[in-house]
Coordinates of C-alpha atoms in Angstrom, one line a residue:
M1 CA 0.0 0.0 0.1
V2 CA 1.4 3.4 -1.0
T3 CA 1.7 6.0 1.9
T4 CA -0.3 9.1 2.0
T5 CA 3.0 11.2 1.3
A6 CA 3.9 9.1 -1.7
A7 CA 0.2 9.2 -3.0
A8 CA 0.3 13.1 -2.8
T9 CA 3.6 13.1 -4.6
I10 CA 2.3 11.0 -7.4
D11 CA -0.9 13.2 -7.6
A12 CA 1.2 16.2 -7.9
T13 CA 3.6 14.7 -10.5
V14 CA 0.7 13.7 -12.7
S15 CA -0.9 17.1 -12.2
A16 CA 2.3 18.9 -13.1
L17 CA 2.8 16.8 -16.2
R18 CA -0.8 17.4 -17.4
Q19 CA 0.2 21.1 -17.6
G20 CA 3.3 20.1 -19.0
E21 CA 1.7 18.3 -21.8
I22 CA -0.1 21.5 -22.9
D23 CA 3.2 23.4 -22.9
W24 CA 4.8 20.4 -24.8
A25 CA 2.2 20.8 -27.5
R26 CA 3.0 24.4 -27.9
T27 CA 6.8 23.9 -28.1
P28 CA 8.0 24.1 -31.8
L29 CA 10.6 21.6 -33.3
P30 CA 13.7 24.1 -33.1
A31 CA 12.9 24.3 -29.3
R32 CA 12.4 20.6 -28.9
R33 CA 15.9 20.1 -30.6
R34 CA 17.5 22.7 -28.4
L35 CA 16.3 20.8 -25.5
L36 CA 18.0 17.6 -26.8
E37 CA 21.2 19.6 -27.2
Q38 CA 21.1 20.7 -23.8
I39 CA 20.7 17.2 -22.6
H40 CA 23.8 16.3 -24.6
A41 CA 25.7 19.1 -23.0
N42 CA 24.6 18.2 -19.6
T43 CA 25.4 14.4 -20.1
A44 CA 28.9 15.4 -21.2
R45 CA 29.2 17.7 -18.0
Y46 CA 28.1 14.9 -15.5
A47 CA 29.5 12.0 -17.3
R48 CA 32.2 11.1 -14.7
E49 CA 29.9 11.7 -11.9
W50 CA 27.5 9.3 -13.4
V51 CA 30.2 6.7 -14.0
E52 CA 31.6 7.1 -10.5
T53 CA 28.1 6.6 -9.0
A54 CA 27.6 3.6 -11.1
A55 CA 30.8 2.2 -9.9
R56 CA 29.7 2.4 -6.3
I57 CA 26.3 0.7 -7.3
K58 CA 28.0 -2.1 -8.9
K59 CA 30.9 -2.6 -6.6
L60 CA 33.5 -1.9 -9.2
P61 CA 36.9 -0.1 -8.0
L62 CA 37.6 3.0 -10.0
D63 CA 40.5 1.5 -11.6
S64 CA 38.8 -1.7 -12.8
P65 CA 39.0 -2.3 -16.6
L66 CA 35.4 -3.3 -16.4
L67 CA 34.5 0.3 -15.7
G68 CA 34.4 0.7 -19.6
E69 CA 31.1 -0.9 -19.3
E70 CA 29.8 1.8 -17.5
W71 CA 31.2 4.6 -19.9
V72 CA 29.5 3.1 -22.8
S73 CA 26.4 1.7 -21.6
G74 CA 25.9 5.0 -19.6
P75 CA 26.8 8.4 -20.6
Y76 CA 28.0 7.4 -24.1
S77 CA 24.8 5.9 -25.1
L78 CA 22.6 8.9 -23.9
L79 CA 25.2 11.1 -25.7
T80 CA 24.6 9.4 -28.9
G81 CA 21.0 8.8 -28.4
A82 CA 20.3 12.7 -27.8
A83 CA 22.5 13.5 -30.9
A84 CA 20.6 11.2 -33.2
L85 CA 17.3 12.4 -32.1
A86 CA 18.4 16.1 -32.4
E87 CA 19.6 15.4 -36.1
S88 CA 16.1 13.9 -36.8
L89 CA 14.4 17.0 -35.5
R90 CA 16.7 19.3 -37.6
A91 CA 15.7 17.2 -40.6
L92 CA 12.0 17.7 -39.8
E93 CA 12.5 21.4 -39.1
Q94 CA 13.9 21.8 -42.8
G95 CA 11.1 19.8 -44.4
R96 CA 13.3 16.7 -44.9
S97 CA 12.9 13.1 -43.7
P98 CA 15.0 11.9 -41.0
V99 CA 16.2 9.0 -43.2
D100 CA 17.3 11.3 -45.9
G101 CA 21.1 10.6 -46.5
Y102 CA 20.8 7.1 -45.3
P103 CA 21.1 4.3 -47.9
I104 CA 17.7 2.5 -48.2
H105 CA 17.3 -0.8 -50.3
A106 CA 15.4 -4.1 -50.3
A107 CA 15.6 -6.7 -47.7
P108 CA 14.4 -10.2 -47.8
G109 CA 10.5 -11.0 -47.6
G110 CA 9.3 -7.6 -48.9
R111 CA 11.0 -5.6 -46.2
T112 CA 12.8 -2.4 -46.7
A113 CA 16.3 -1.9 -45.0
V114 CA 18.0 1.4 -43.8
D115 CA 21.7 1.4 -43.3
V116 CA 22.0 3.1 -40.0
F117 CA 25.6 2.4 -39.3
P118 CA 28.2 3.5 -40.2
H119 CA 27.0 7.1 -40.8
G120 CA 29.8 9.4 -41.7
V121 CA 33.4 9.0 -41.6
F122 CA 33.8 8.9 -37.8
D123 CA 31.8 5.8 -37.5
W124 CA 33.7 4.3 -40.3
L125 CA 37.0 4.8 -38.7
L126 CA 36.1 4.1 -35.2
L127 CA 34.3 0.7 -35.7
N128 CA 35.6 -0.3 -39.2
G129 CA 34.0 -3.5 -40.5
F130 CA 30.9 -3.2 -38.4
R131 CA 27.6 -2.4 -40.0
A132 CA 23.8 -2.2 -38.8
E133 CA 20.7 -2.1 -40.8
V134 CA 17.0 -1.5 -39.5
W135 CA 14.7 -3.8 -41.3
T136 CA 10.9 -2.8 -41.6
R137 CA 8.0 -5.1 -41.3
P138 CA 7.0 -6.9 -44.5
G139 CA 5.2 -4.9 -47.2
V140 CA 6.8 -1.5 -46.2
D141 CA 8.4 0.1 -49.1
A142 CA 11.2 2.8 -49.1
E143 CA 8.7 5.7 -50.1
T144 CA 6.7 4.7 -47.1
V145 CA 9.8 4.6 -44.9
R146 CA 10.7 8.1 -45.9
A147 CA 7.3 9.7 -45.6
R148 CA 6.5 8.1 -42.0
A149 CA 10.0 8.7 -40.5
G150 CA 9.6 11.2 -37.5
L151 CA 6.7 9.4 -35.8
G152 CA 5.2 11.8 -33.1
Q153 CA 7.5 14.7 -34.3
R154 CA 5.7 14.8 -37.5
T155 CA 2.5 16.3 -35.8
P156 CA 4.1 17.7 -32.8
A157 CA 0.7 19.6 -31.5
E158 CA -1.0 16.1 -31.3
T159 CA 0.5 15.0 -28.0
G160 CA 0.0 11.5 -26.6
G161 CA -0.9 12.4 -22.9
V162 CA 1.2 11.4 -19.7
G163 CA 3.3 8.4 -19.9
V164 CA 5.1 6.3 -17.1
V165 CA 8.6 4.9 -17.7
L166 CA 9.5 2.2 -15.0
G167 CA 13.1 2.2 -15.3
A168 CA 15.6 -0.7 -15.4
G169 CA 18.1 -1.5 -12.8
N170 CA 20.9 -3.1 -14.7
I171 CA 22.0 -0.9 -17.5
F172 CA 21.8 2.9 -16.4
S173 CA 21.1 4.5 -19.7
I174 CA 18.1 2.6 -20.3
A175 CA 15.7 4.5 -18.4
P176 CA 16.9 8.0 -19.6
L177 CA 16.8 6.7 -23.3
D178 CA 13.4 5.6 -22.6
V179 CA 12.4 8.8 -21.5
L180 CA 13.5 10.4 -24.4
Y181 CA 11.6 7.9 -26.6
Q182 CA 8.4 8.4 -25.0
L183 CA 9.0 12.2 -25.2
Y184 CA 10.0 12.4 -29.1
A185 CA 8.7 9.2 -30.7
D186 CA 5.6 9.1 -28.8
N187 CA 5.1 12.8 -28.3
R188 CA 4.3 12.2 -24.6
V189 CA 5.4 13.8 -21.3
V190 CA 7.0 11.4 -19.1
A191 CA 7.1 10.3 -15.3
L192 CA 10.2 8.2 -14.7
K193 CA 10.0 5.9 -11.7
L194 CA 13.6 4.9 -11.0
N195 CA 14.4 1.3 -10.2
P196 CA 15.5 1.2 -6.5
I197 CA 19.0 0.0 -7.5
T198 CA 19.5 3.2 -9.4
D199 CA 18.3 5.6 -6.9
P200 CA 21.9 6.8 -6.2
L201 CA 21.8 8.2 -9.8
L202 CA 18.8 10.5 -9.1
P203 CA 21.0 13.5 -8.4
V204 CA 22.9 13.0 -11.6
L205 CA 19.9 12.4 -13.7
E206 CA 18.1 15.5 -12.3
K207 CA 21.0 17.8 -13.5
I208 CA 21.1 16.1 -16.9
F209 CA 17.4 16.2 -17.3
A210 CA 17.1 19.7 -15.8
P211 CA 15.8 21.4 -18.9
L212 CA 13.1 19.0 -19.3
I213 CA 12.1 18.9 -15.7
E214 CA 12.1 22.8 -15.7
G215 CA 10.0 22.9 -18.8
G216 CA 7.3 20.6 -17.0
F217 CA 7.9 17.7 -19.5
V218 CA 9.5 15.2 -17.2
R219 CA 9.4 14.2 -13.6
L220 CA 11.6 11.8 -11.7
L221 CA 10.3 9.8 -9.0
T222 CA 11.8 6.9 -6.4
G223 CA 10.2 4.4 -4.3
G224 CA 9.5 0.7 -4.3
P225 CA 7.0 -1.5 -6.3
E226 CA 4.1 0.0 -4.5
V227 CA 4.9 3.5 -5.9
G228 CA 5.3 2.0 -9.5
T229 CA 1.9 0.3 -9.0
A230 CA 0.1 3.4 -7.9
L231 CA 1.7 5.3 -10.7
V232 CA 0.9 3.1 -13.4
H233 CA -2.8 2.8 -12.4
H234 CA -3.2 6.5 -11.7
A235 CA -6.1 7.9 -13.7
G236 CA -4.1 10.7 -15.1
V237 CA -1.7 8.3 -16.8
D238 CA -2.3 7.4 -20.3
A239 CA 0.5 4.9 -21.2
V240 CA 3.2 2.9 -19.5
H241 CA 6.6 1.6 -20.8
M242 CA 8.8 -0.7 -18.7
T243 CA 12.0 -2.7 -18.9
G244 CA 12.3 -5.8 -16.9
S245 CA 11.2 -9.4 -16.6
A246 CA 8.0 -11.0 -18.0
L247 CA 7.0 -12.0 -14.1
T248 CA 7.1 -8.2 -13.2
H249 CA 5.3 -7.2 -16.5
D250 CA 2.6 -9.7 -15.9
A251 CA 2.3 -8.6 -12.1
I252 CA 1.8 -5.0 -13.4
V253 CA -0.9 -6.0 -16.2
F254 CA -2.6 -8.8 -14.3
G255 CA -1.9 -8.5 -10.7
T256 CA -0.1 -10.8 -8.4
G257 CA -0.6 -14.2 -6.9
E258 CA -3.8 -16.3 -7.7
E259 CA -5.7 -13.1 -8.6
G260 CA -3.1 -12.4 -11.3
A261 CA -3.1 -16.0 -12.6
R262 CA -6.8 -15.8 -12.8
N263 CA -6.8 -12.5 -14.8
K264 CA -4.1 -13.6 -17.2
A265 CA -6.0 -17.0 -17.8
A266 CA -9.3 -15.0 -18.5
G267 CA -7.6 -12.3 -20.6
T268 CA -8.9 -9.5 -18.2
P269 CA -5.9 -7.4 -17.3
K270 CA -6.2 -5.0 -14.4
L271 CA -4.2 -2.3 -16.3
D272 CA -6.6 -0.5 -18.4
K273 CA -4.1 1.4 -20.5
P274 CA -1.4 0.6 -23.3
I275 CA 1.6 -0.9 -22.2
T276 CA 5.0 -1.3 -24.2
S277 CA 7.9 -3.2 -22.8
E278 CA 11.5 -4.3 -23.2
L279 CA 11.8 -7.7 -21.4
G280 CA 14.5 -10.4 -21.3
G281 CA 14.6 -13.9 -22.4
V282 CA 17.2 -16.7 -23.2
S283 CA 19.3 -15.4 -26.0
P284 CA 20.9 -18.1 -28.1
T285 CA 24.3 -17.7 -29.8
I286 CA 24.5 -19.9 -32.9
V287 CA 28.2 -21.1 -33.7
I288 CA 28.3 -22.5 -37.2
P289 CA 30.9 -25.1 -37.8
G290 CA 33.8 -24.2 -40.0
R291 CA 37.6 -24.5 -40.1
W292 CA 39.1 -22.1 -37.6
S293 CA 42.6 -21.4 -36.6
D294 CA 43.9 -21.7 -33.0
A295 CA 43.6 -17.8 -32.7
D296 CA 40.1 -17.8 -34.1
L297 CA 39.0 -20.3 -31.6
R298 CA 40.4 -18.3 -28.8
Y299 CA 39.0 -15.0 -30.1
Q300 CA 35.4 -16.2 -30.6
A301 CA 35.4 -18.1 -27.1
E302 CA 36.3 -14.8 -25.5
H303 CA 33.6 -13.1 -27.8
L304 CA 30.8 -15.7 -26.5
A305 CA 32.2 -15.1 -22.9
T306 CA 31.8 -11.3 -23.1
Q307 CA 28.2 -12.0 -24.6
R308 CA 27.4 -13.7 -21.3
L309 CA 29.5 -12.0 -18.8
H310 CA 29.2 -8.3 -19.8
N311 CA 27.8 -6.8 -16.7
N312 CA 28.1 -10.1 -15.0
G313 CA 25.3 -11.5 -17.1
Y314 CA 22.8 -8.9 -15.9
N315 CA 21.7 -7.9 -19.4
C316 CA 18.3 -8.7 -21.0
V317 CA 20.2 -9.7 -24.0
A318 CA 23.0 -11.7 -22.5
A319 CA 23.8 -14.9 -24.4
Q320 CA 22.5 -17.6 -22.3
V321 CA 22.9 -20.7 -24.5
A322 CA 25.5 -21.5 -27.2
V323 CA 24.1 -23.5 -29.9
I324 CA 26.9 -25.7 -31.6
S325 CA 27.4 -28.6 -33.8
A326 CA 27.9 -32.0 -32.2
D327 CA 29.6 -33.0 -35.4
W328 CA 32.2 -30.1 -35.5
P329 CA 35.6 -31.5 -35.5
Q330 CA 36.7 -28.6 -33.5
K331 CA 34.1 -28.6 -31.0
D332 CA 36.0 -29.9 -28.0
R333 CA 38.7 -27.5 -28.8
F334 CA 36.4 -24.6 -28.9
L335 CA 34.7 -25.8 -25.5
A336 CA 38.2 -25.8 -23.9
E337 CA 38.7 -22.3 -25.2
L338 CA 35.4 -21.2 -23.7
R339 CA 36.2 -22.7 -20.4
A340 CA 39.5 -20.9 -20.3
A341 CA 37.8 -17.6 -21.5
L342 CA 35.2 -17.9 -18.6
E343 CA 38.1 -18.5 -16.1
R344 CA 40.3 -15.5 -17.4
A345 CA 37.5 -13.0 -17.5
P346 CA 37.8 -10.7 -14.2
Q347 CA 35.8 -11.7 -11.4
R348 CA 33.2 -9.3 -10.0
P349 CA 30.7 -8.8 -7.3
D350 CA 27.0 -10.1 -8.1
Y351 CA 25.3 -6.6 -7.3
Y352 CA 22.0 -7.5 -8.8
P353 CA 19.3 -8.8 -6.3
G354 CA 18.7 -12.5 -6.5
S355 CA 21.7 -13.5 -8.6
A356 CA 23.1 -16.1 -6.0
A357 CA 19.7 -17.6 -5.9
R358 CA 19.3 -17.7 -9.6
V359 CA 22.7 -19.5 -10.0
D360 CA 21.7 -22.1 -7.3
G361 CA 18.5 -22.6 -9.1
A362 CA 20.5 -23.4 -12.3
R363 CA 22.9 -25.7 -10.4
T364 CA 19.9 -27.5 -8.8
S365 CA 18.4 -28.2 -12.2
Y366 CA 21.6 -29.1 -13.6
P367 CA 23.5 -30.9 -10.9
D368 CA 26.5 -31.9 -13.4
A369 CA 27.0 -28.4 -14.3
E370 CA 30.7 -27.2 -14.2
R371 CA 31.6 -24.5 -11.7
I372 CA 34.3 -22.1 -13.3
G373 CA 35.2 -19.7 -10.3
A374 CA 31.7 -17.9 -9.9
R375 CA 30.6 -18.9 -13.3
T376 CA 28.6 -22.0 -14.3
L377 CA 28.6 -23.7 -17.5
I378 CA 26.1 -26.3 -18.4
T379 CA 26.8 -28.7 -21.0
G380 CA 24.7 -31.5 -22.7
L381 CA 21.7 -29.5 -23.4
V382 CA 19.4 -31.1 -26.1
P383 CA 16.3 -29.9 -28.1
H384 CA 12.9 -31.5 -28.2
R385 CA 12.3 -31.5 -24.4
D386 CA 11.6 -28.9 -21.7
E387 CA 15.0 -27.8 -21.1
T388 CA 14.8 -25.3 -18.1
A389 CA 17.9 -23.4 -19.5
L390 CA 16.0 -22.8 -22.8
R391 CA 12.9 -21.5 -20.9
T392 CA 14.3 -19.7 -17.7
E393 CA 16.3 -16.5 -17.9
Y394 CA 18.9 -16.8 -15.4
F395 CA 20.1 -13.1 -15.4
A396 CA 23.3 -14.2 -13.8
P397 CA 26.7 -15.7 -14.8
V398 CA 25.2 -19.1 -16.0
L399 CA 25.9 -20.3 -19.7
G400 CA 24.5 -23.3 -21.4
V401 CA 25.8 -25.4 -24.5
L402 CA 23.0 -27.1 -26.7
E403 CA 24.3 -29.5 -29.3
L404 CA 22.7 -30.1 -32.5
S405 CA 24.0 -32.7 -35.3
G406 CA 25.0 -31.9 -38.9
D407 CA 27.5 -29.9 -41.1
A408 CA 27.2 -26.3 -41.4
A409 CA 24.2 -26.4 -43.7
E410 CA 22.1 -29.1 -41.8
F411 CA 23.3 -27.5 -38.5
L412 CA 22.0 -24.1 -39.5
T413 CA 18.7 -25.2 -40.6
Q414 CA 18.1 -26.9 -37.3
A415 CA 19.5 -24.0 -35.2
V416 CA 17.2 -21.5 -36.8
R417 CA 14.2 -23.6 -36.1
V418 CA 15.3 -24.5 -32.5
S419 CA 16.2 -20.6 -31.8
N420 CA 12.7 -19.8 -32.9
E421 CA 10.6 -22.6 -31.5
E422 CA 12.3 -23.5 -28.2
F423 CA 13.7 -20.4 -26.7
E424 CA 12.0 -18.2 -24.3
G425 CA 12.1 -14.6 -25.7
T426 CA 13.0 -12.8 -29.0
L427 CA 15.0 -9.8 -28.0
G428 CA 18.3 -11.0 -29.5
V429 CA 20.2 -13.9 -31.3
N430 CA 23.8 -13.9 -32.1
I431 CA 25.5 -15.9 -35.1
I432 CA 29.2 -16.7 -35.2
A433 CA 30.6 -18.0 -38.6
D434 CA 33.8 -17.7 -40.5
P435 CA 33.6 -15.8 -43.8
A436 CA 34.5 -18.9 -45.8
T437 CA 31.6 -20.7 -44.4
I438 CA 29.3 -17.8 -44.9
D439 CA 30.3 -17.7 -48.5
R440 CA 29.6 -21.4 -48.9
L441 CA 26.3 -21.2 -47.4
G442 CA 25.5 -18.4 -49.6
E443 CA 21.6 -17.7 -50.0
Q444 CA 20.9 -20.1 -47.0
F445 CA 22.7 -18.0 -44.6
E446 CA 21.0 -14.8 -45.7
R447 CA 17.7 -16.7 -45.5
A448 CA 18.5 -17.9 -42.2
I449 CA 18.9 -14.1 -41.0
A450 CA 15.5 -13.4 -42.3
D451 CA 13.8 -16.6 -40.8
L452 CA 15.2 -15.8 -37.2
R453 CA 12.2 -14.2 -35.3
Y454 CA 14.5 -11.8 -33.0
G455 CA 14.3 -8.1 -32.7
T456 CA 18.2 -8.0 -33.2
V457 CA 20.1 -10.4 -35.2
A458 CA 23.9 -10.0 -34.8
I459 CA 26.3 -11.8 -37.1
N460 CA 30.2 -11.9 -35.7
A461 CA 28.9 -9.3 -33.3
W462 CA 27.2 -9.2 -30.1
T463 CA 23.5 -7.9 -30.2
G464 CA 24.7 -5.5 -27.3
L465 CA 26.2 -3.5 -30.2
G466 CA 22.8 -2.9 -31.5
Y467 CA 21.7 -1.6 -28.2
L468 CA 24.8 0.8 -28.4
T469 CA 23.6 2.0 -31.9
A470 CA 21.6 5.0 -31.5
R471 CA 19.8 5.0 -34.9
A472 CA 19.0 1.1 -34.6
S473 CA 15.6 0.0 -33.3
W474 CA 15.9 -2.0 -29.8
G475 CA 13.2 -4.4 -28.8
A476 CA 11.4 -7.6 -29.2
F477 CA 10.3 -9.2 -32.5
P478 CA 6.9 -7.9 -33.3
G479 CA 3.7 -10.0 -32.7
H480 CA 3.8 -10.7 -28.8
T481 CA 0.5 -10.2 -26.9
L482 CA -0.2 -9.4 -23.2
A483 CA -1.0 -13.2 -22.7
D484 CA 2.2 -14.2 -24.2
I485 CA 4.6 -11.4 -23.6
Q486 CA 8.0 -13.2 -24.3
S487 CA 10.5 -10.2 -24.6
G488 CA 7.9 -7.4 -24.9
I489 CA 6.0 -5.1 -27.1
G490 CA 7.4 -2.2 -29.1
V491 CA 10.7 -0.7 -29.6
V492 CA 12.9 2.0 -28.1
H493 CA 16.0 4.0 -29.3
N494 CA 15.5 4.2 -33.0
G495 CA 17.0 7.6 -33.4
L496 CA 15.7 8.0 -37.0
L497 CA 12.1 7.6 -35.7
I498 CA 11.4 5.1 -38.3
A499 CA 7.7 3.7 -38.3
D500 CA 7.2 0.0 -38.4
P501 CA 10.7 -1.4 -37.5
E502 CA 10.7 -5.1 -37.3
R503 CA 14.5 -6.0 -36.4
T504 CA 18.0 -4.6 -36.4
V505 CA 20.6 -6.5 -38.2
V506 CA 24.2 -6.2 -37.0
R507 CA 27.3 -7.4 -38.8
G508 CA 30.9 -7.5 -37.6
P509 CA 34.2 -8.8 -38.5
F510 CA 35.0 -12.4 -37.7
R511 CA 38.7 -11.7 -36.9
P512 CA 40.2 -8.4 -35.5
V513 CA 42.9 -6.6 -37.3
P514 CA 45.8 -7.6 -38.4
R515 CA 44.5 -11.2 -38.8
S516 CA 41.3 -9.8 -40.6
L517 CA 43.6 -8.2 -43.4
L518 CA 45.9 -11.2 -43.5
R519 CA 43.0 -13.5 -44.1
G520 CA 41.2 -11.4 -46.7
E521 CA 38.6 -9.7 -44.4
F522 CA 38.9 -6.0 -45.1
A523 CA 38.2 -4.7 -41.4
L524 CA 40.4 -2.5 -39.5
S525 CA 38.9 -3.0 -36.0
P526 CA 41.0 -4.6 -33.2
K527 CA 39.6 -6.8 -30.5
P528 CA 36.5 -4.6 -29.3
P529 CA 36.9 -2.7 -26.2
W530 CA 33.8 -4.1 -24.6
F531 CA 35.3 -7.6 -24.5
V532 CA 35.5 -8.6 -20.9
T533 CA 39.2 -9.7 -21.4
N534 CA 40.1 -6.3 -23.0
R535 CA 42.8 -4.9 -20.8
T536 CA 42.4 -1.2 -21.9
G537 CA 38.5 -1.3 -22.2
A538 CA 38.0 1.5 -19.5
T539 CA 40.5 3.7 -21.1
T540 CA 39.2 3.1 -24.8
L541 CA 35.4 3.6 -23.9
R542 CA 36.1 6.6 -21.6
R543 CA 38.0 8.2 -24.6
L544 CA 35.1 7.1 -26.8
T545 CA 32.6 8.8 -24.4
N546 CA 34.6 11.9 -24.6
F547 CA 34.7 11.8 -28.3
A548 CA 30.8 11.6 -28.3
K549 CA 30.7 14.8 -26.2
R550 CA 32.5 16.7 -29.1
P551 CA 33.3 14.7 -32.1
G552 CA 36.4 15.6 -33.7
A553 CA 39.5 14.0 -35.4
A554 CA 42.0 15.3 -32.7
A555 CA 40.4 12.7 -30.5
L556 CA 41.0 9.7 -32.8
P557 CA 44.8 8.9 -32.3
G558 CA 44.1 8.5 -28.5
I559 CA 41.3 6.2 -29.0
F560 CA 43.0 4.0 -31.7
A561 CA 46.2 3.8 -29.5
S562 CA 44.3 2.6 -26.5
A563 CA 42.0 0.2 -28.5
L564 CA 45.2 -1.4 -30.1
R565 CA 47.0 -1.9 -26.7
G566 CA 43.8 -3.8 -25.6

């Protein structure tokens, strides 16, 4: 039960936002863009305070190489997100579409793709060899993409009411970016209720969002679940967006306990307003068999370990199950390298509530699981049965290995089907394959990308890079319902404000430089700084964040030097 004081605070918040909505409707596009530019400037000003606060929350020493995670998934993401939205508004001010200047081409299945990365020479230099596309839903042509890009900012006077954002507690740019998406994509003023884990960030976020708070367009609140429940059910609130688990989503929509179960079974939600969501799931990484060198095996094992252990596994899109071929001659060597990578990765505190219990649950379900320090490796998973590891998001440093039979072609066919049909959630799927194997698979490989029903598909990259790409869309694959929510409904980020996005497709190099060049893969990127085994990740990603504050060629040599040392 919410206290009288908290109820009064909620009433005052919603009342203020109701007036703020009127003022937002009167705010022209140039002023809205300048607000984004102020958010960008404030994020730059308080970036170090943000990261140092994040370090205290996550119990990381300030000299930890893992602090790079907080630079890139914190202020860097908000800097680039605000800049991308400001660029889109400038285009609309000038009578252009936000997608003008971006290559647009056909994608499989009657879809249209917008090349959102790289955009400009700096993108090409900083992440050479990486690419990202946003695919529309089938039947949307290029002309429609151009005409509809801009979403709520195409009709700024037609506001969407008061929205509530229930913030995430794991990645600290999620909540701020969700606020901007509600405000600009949905043209809706916003009450952000912070996750209690992130309450120490309140002073930083108040300073960053000061222009929007002073304008009456955004309010920030703290408190426990009872505050969030009272807020979303307030009569003056028109829509809700949340990031979290499917269990939390169902508790908000249907209620808790036996009453919640009855409501869900009957299809009678307690929440009587629209809700969008970015939820988790069990993300697979499909490892297509090929002929890899020892260096390839080691590098891709570190890549897979990063997909699991970034933020200690507390990511909605952390890879939880590696899908590999039982008939791959190099399978055992790859698994040996994977064990070694899990052991080499820096140990860290399990700051996120319930982590230890979830690890214990995994070990109870799989008593033969290997313990690699604080990490858990579950081997021997098989399809066609109710595997707990395929249906339960552990949100902890637990990684499973599922084996399928066949050579590359047969294996890929099975892997796509199993990933679509037997895994919980549709937020992201990773594919690791050497270029020679991709070439041999040809059309089958491209068809597999289209057939995978996931909101982000990453080839030789981690889907987390899709999160970090401001102009990419981020969210579950379309089609989920309140009764079967999986990884949620709707998208966020989407800096070009593209209507009807279906997925983001990210591609990266199979090998880092110089091996990429020596093997005929024309990509100049070294080991990515977000790898958990990268020794200079904190320095590189701090410098990358500083670059995002004020992009310029003078900053590039320092970034490159640190990246190469990593």
